[in-house]
XYZ file of C-alpha atoms in Angstrom:
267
model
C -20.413 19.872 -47.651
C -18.469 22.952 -47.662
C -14.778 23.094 -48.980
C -12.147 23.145 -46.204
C -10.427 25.881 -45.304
C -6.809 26.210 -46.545
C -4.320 27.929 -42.716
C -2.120 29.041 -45.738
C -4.504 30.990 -47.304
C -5.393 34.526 -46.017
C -8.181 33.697 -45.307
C -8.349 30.338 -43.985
C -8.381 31.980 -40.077
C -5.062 30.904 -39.115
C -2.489 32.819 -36.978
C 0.199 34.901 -39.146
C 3.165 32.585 -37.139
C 1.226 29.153 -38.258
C 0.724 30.380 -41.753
C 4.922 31.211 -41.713
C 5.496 28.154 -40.222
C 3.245 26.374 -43.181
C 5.533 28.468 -45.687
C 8.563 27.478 -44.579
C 7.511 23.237 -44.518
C 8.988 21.527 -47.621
C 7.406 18.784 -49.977
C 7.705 15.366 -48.906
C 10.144 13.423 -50.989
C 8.969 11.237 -54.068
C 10.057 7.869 -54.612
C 12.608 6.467 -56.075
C 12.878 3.956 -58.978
C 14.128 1.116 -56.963
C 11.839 2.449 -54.025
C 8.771 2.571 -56.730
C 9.485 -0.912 -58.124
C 10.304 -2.413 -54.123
C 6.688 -1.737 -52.927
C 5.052 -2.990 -56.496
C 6.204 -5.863 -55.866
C 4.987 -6.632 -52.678
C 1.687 -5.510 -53.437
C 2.049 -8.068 -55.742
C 2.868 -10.721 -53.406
C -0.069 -9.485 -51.178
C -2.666 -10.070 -53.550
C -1.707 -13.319 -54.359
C -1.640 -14.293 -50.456
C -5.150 -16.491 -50.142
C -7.139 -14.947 -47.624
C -7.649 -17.930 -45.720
C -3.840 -18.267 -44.155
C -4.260 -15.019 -42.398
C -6.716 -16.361 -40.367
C -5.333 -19.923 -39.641
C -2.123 -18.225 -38.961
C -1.041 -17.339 -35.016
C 0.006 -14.093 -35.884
C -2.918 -12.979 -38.343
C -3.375 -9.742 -36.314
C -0.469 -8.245 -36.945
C 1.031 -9.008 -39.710
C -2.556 -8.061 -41.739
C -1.897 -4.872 -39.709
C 1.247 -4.569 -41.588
C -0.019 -5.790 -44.794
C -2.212 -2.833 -44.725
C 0.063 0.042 -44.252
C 1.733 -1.524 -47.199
C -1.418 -1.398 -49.330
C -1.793 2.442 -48.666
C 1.139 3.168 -49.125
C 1.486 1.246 -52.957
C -2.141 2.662 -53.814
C -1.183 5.996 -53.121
C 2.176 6.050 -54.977
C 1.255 3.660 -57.805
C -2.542 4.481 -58.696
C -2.394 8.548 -57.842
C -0.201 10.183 -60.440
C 2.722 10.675 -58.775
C 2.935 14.795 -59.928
C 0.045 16.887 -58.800
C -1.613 20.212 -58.160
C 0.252 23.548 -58.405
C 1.617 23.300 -54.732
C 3.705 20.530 -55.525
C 2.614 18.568 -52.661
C 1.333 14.555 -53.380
C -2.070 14.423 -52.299
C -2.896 10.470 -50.689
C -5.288 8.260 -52.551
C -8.606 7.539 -50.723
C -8.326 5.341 -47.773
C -7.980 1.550 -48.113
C -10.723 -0.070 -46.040
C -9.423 -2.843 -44.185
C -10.919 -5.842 -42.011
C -10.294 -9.213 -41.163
C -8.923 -9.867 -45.451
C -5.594 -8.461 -46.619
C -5.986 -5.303 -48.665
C -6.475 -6.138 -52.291
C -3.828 -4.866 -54.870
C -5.346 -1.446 -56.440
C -5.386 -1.632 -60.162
C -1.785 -0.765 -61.967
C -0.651 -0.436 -65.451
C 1.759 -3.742 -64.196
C 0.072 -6.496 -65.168
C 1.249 -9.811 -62.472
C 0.057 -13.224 -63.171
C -1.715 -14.766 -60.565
C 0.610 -17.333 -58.478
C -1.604 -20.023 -57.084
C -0.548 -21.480 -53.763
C -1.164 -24.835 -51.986
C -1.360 -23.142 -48.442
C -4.541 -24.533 -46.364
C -7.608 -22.309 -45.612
C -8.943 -21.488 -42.339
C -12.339 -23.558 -43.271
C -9.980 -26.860 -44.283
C -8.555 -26.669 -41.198
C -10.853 -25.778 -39.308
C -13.329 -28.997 -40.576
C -10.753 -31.159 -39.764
C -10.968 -32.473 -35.939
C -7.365 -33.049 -34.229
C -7.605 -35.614 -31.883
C -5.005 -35.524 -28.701
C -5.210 -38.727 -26.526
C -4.613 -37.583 -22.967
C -1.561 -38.898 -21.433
C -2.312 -41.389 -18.921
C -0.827 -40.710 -15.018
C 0.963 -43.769 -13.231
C -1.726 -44.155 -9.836
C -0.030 -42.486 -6.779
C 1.222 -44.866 -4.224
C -0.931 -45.040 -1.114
C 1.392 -43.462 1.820
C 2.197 -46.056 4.538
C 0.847 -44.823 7.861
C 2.464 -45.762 10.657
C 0.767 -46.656 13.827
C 0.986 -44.398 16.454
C 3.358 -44.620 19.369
C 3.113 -43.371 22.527
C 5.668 -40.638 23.787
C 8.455 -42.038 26.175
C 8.461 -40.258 29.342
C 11.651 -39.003 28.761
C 10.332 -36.387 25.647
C 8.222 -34.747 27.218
C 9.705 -31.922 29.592
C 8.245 -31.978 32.802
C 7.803 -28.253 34.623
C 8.813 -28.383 38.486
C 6.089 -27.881 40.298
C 6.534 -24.172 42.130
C 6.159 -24.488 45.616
C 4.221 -21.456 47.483
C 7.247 -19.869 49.158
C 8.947 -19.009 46.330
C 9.824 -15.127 45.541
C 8.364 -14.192 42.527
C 10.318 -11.519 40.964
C 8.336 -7.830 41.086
C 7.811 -6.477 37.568
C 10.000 -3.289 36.581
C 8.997 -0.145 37.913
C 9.324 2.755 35.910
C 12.450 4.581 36.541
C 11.738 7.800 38.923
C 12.431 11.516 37.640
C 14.600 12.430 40.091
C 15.682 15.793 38.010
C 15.729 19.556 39.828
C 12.321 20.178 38.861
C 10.956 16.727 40.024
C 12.618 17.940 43.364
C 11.323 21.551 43.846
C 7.909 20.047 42.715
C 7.413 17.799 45.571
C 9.003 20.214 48.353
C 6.155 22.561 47.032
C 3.294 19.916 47.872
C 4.953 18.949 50.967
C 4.786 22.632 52.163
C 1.222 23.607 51.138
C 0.307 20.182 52.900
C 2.155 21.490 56.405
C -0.739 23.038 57.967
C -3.893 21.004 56.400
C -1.817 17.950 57.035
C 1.187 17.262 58.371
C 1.101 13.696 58.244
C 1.058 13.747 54.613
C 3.319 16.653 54.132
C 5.954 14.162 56.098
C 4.987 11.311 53.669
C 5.960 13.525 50.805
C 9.113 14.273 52.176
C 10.211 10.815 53.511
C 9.647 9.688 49.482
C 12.509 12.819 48.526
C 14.486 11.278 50.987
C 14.610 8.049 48.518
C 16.251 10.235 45.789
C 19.620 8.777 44.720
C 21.281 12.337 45.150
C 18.982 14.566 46.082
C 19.933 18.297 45.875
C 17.519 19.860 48.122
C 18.282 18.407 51.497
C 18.222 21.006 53.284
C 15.156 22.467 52.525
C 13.438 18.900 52.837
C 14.680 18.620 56.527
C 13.416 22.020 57.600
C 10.029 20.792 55.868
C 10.160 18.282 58.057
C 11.142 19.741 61.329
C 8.050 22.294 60.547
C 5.674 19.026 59.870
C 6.864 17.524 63.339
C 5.807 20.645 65.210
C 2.708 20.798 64.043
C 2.139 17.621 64.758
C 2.956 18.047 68.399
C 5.902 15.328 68.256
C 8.451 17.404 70.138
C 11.240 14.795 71.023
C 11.411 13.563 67.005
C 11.356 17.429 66.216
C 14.747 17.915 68.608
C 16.592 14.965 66.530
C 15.874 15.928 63.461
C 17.041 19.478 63.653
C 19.998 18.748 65.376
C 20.763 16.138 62.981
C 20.249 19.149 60.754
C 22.361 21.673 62.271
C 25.076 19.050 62.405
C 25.124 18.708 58.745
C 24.523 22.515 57.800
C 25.324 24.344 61.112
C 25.235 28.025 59.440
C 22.456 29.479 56.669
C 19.010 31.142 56.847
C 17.268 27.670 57.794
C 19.898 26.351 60.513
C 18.745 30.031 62.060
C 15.286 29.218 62.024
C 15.331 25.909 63.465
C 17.695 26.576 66.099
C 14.805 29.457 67.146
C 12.504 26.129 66.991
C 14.365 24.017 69.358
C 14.876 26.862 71.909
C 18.556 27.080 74.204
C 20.498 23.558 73.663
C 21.662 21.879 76.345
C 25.317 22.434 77.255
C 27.693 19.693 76.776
């Protein structure tokens, strides 16, 4: 395998900014004395743990996850010499395999007796069967039925029978657009139907007439005088436009209806 390549060498292919930025790092702190002798210690207590109560334990997972952070960290301040190459910089101690077990305490110049523990392994208690007895359930009471009973003929709501004159209400009908434009619209129809048919051109005009406040009156009536002639109806013609010329006696249509009905009649 080759050797790595050092970014803080010349040649090691890294950027001139990442090689600065390498420069200007600074060593990681050593340990202390009482920071030294802390983690001894519990490397010491670690590899007197048996291996067995990490198993039977509820929280084995983690706290062997723990455990083994600690490990590394003690075997690479307490087995590496702490000083080392020219850089200055501690370089870490080989990786610390870890598994199911607790990391085992790398070999010091401190010597720690063994301490010998009475804590039960995960085979002990795993032989040994733990018998629950299942708590036994008081029988449920049988629900009491009670027998059925006919309905008095005073809870149940009798509908009155509808007799076949009465008015049913009609439905809603949609509400009419009885705008300017709705207006002008029909007048149009009613005028292109005057000489195909008149019948229906009066039909259309007889519906403006139901307008709550319609605003083309006049035209409608002229429509309608028209529609009347053409149908030959000369007697309803003569009412209608003088009905007309009562209401709007002067204006381009009251001219051109009064040229329909021909002379009136003198008082």
């Amino acid at each position: 395998m080759s050797e790595p390549r050092r970014w803080r060498h010349d040649d090691g292919g890294a950027s001139p900014e990442v090689r600065d930025l390498l420069a200007a790092g600074r060593a990681p702190r050593g340990m202390s004395p009482a920071e030294r002798d802390r983690a001894t210690r519990q490397a010491a207590r670690i590899a007197a743990a048996p291996v067995g109560w990490f198993a039977w334990s509820s929280a084995s997972k983690a706290l062997a996850a723990s455990l083994a952070t600690v490990g590394l960290v003690v075997a690479a301040r307490v087995v590496v010499p702490h000083t080392t190459a020219h850089r200055g910089v501690s370089r870490p101690a080989a990786a610390v395999r870890t598994s199911g077990r607790a990391p085992e305490a790398a070999p010091s110049s401190v010597s720690v007796p063994p301490v010998v523990t009475s804590a039960p392994t995960a085979a002990t208690v795993a032989s040994t069967p733990v018998r629950t007895a299942a708590p036994r359930t008081a029988p449920m009471p049988r629900p009491h039925r009670l027998p059925p009973t006919a309905p008095s003929s005073g809870s149940v709501p009798v509908l009155a029978p509808v007799s076949s004159g009465a008015v049913v209400a009609p439905a809603m009908a949609p509400r009419r657009d009885e705008s300017l434009a709705a207006e002008a619209a029909l007048l149009v129809r009613a005028q292109r139907s005057l000489e195909s048919d008149p019948e229906a051109s009066l039909g259309l005009l007889d519906t403006h007439a139901g307008f709550a406040h319609p605003r083309l009156a006049e035209e409608r009536e002229l429509l309608a005088v028209l529609a009347l002639q053409r149908l030959g109806r000369a007697e309803a013609m003569r009412v209608r436009g003088e009905a007309m010329l009562a209401r709007w006696p002067t204006g381009a249509a009251a001219q051109r209806v009064r040229r329909l009905l021909g002379p009136m009649p003198s008082p």
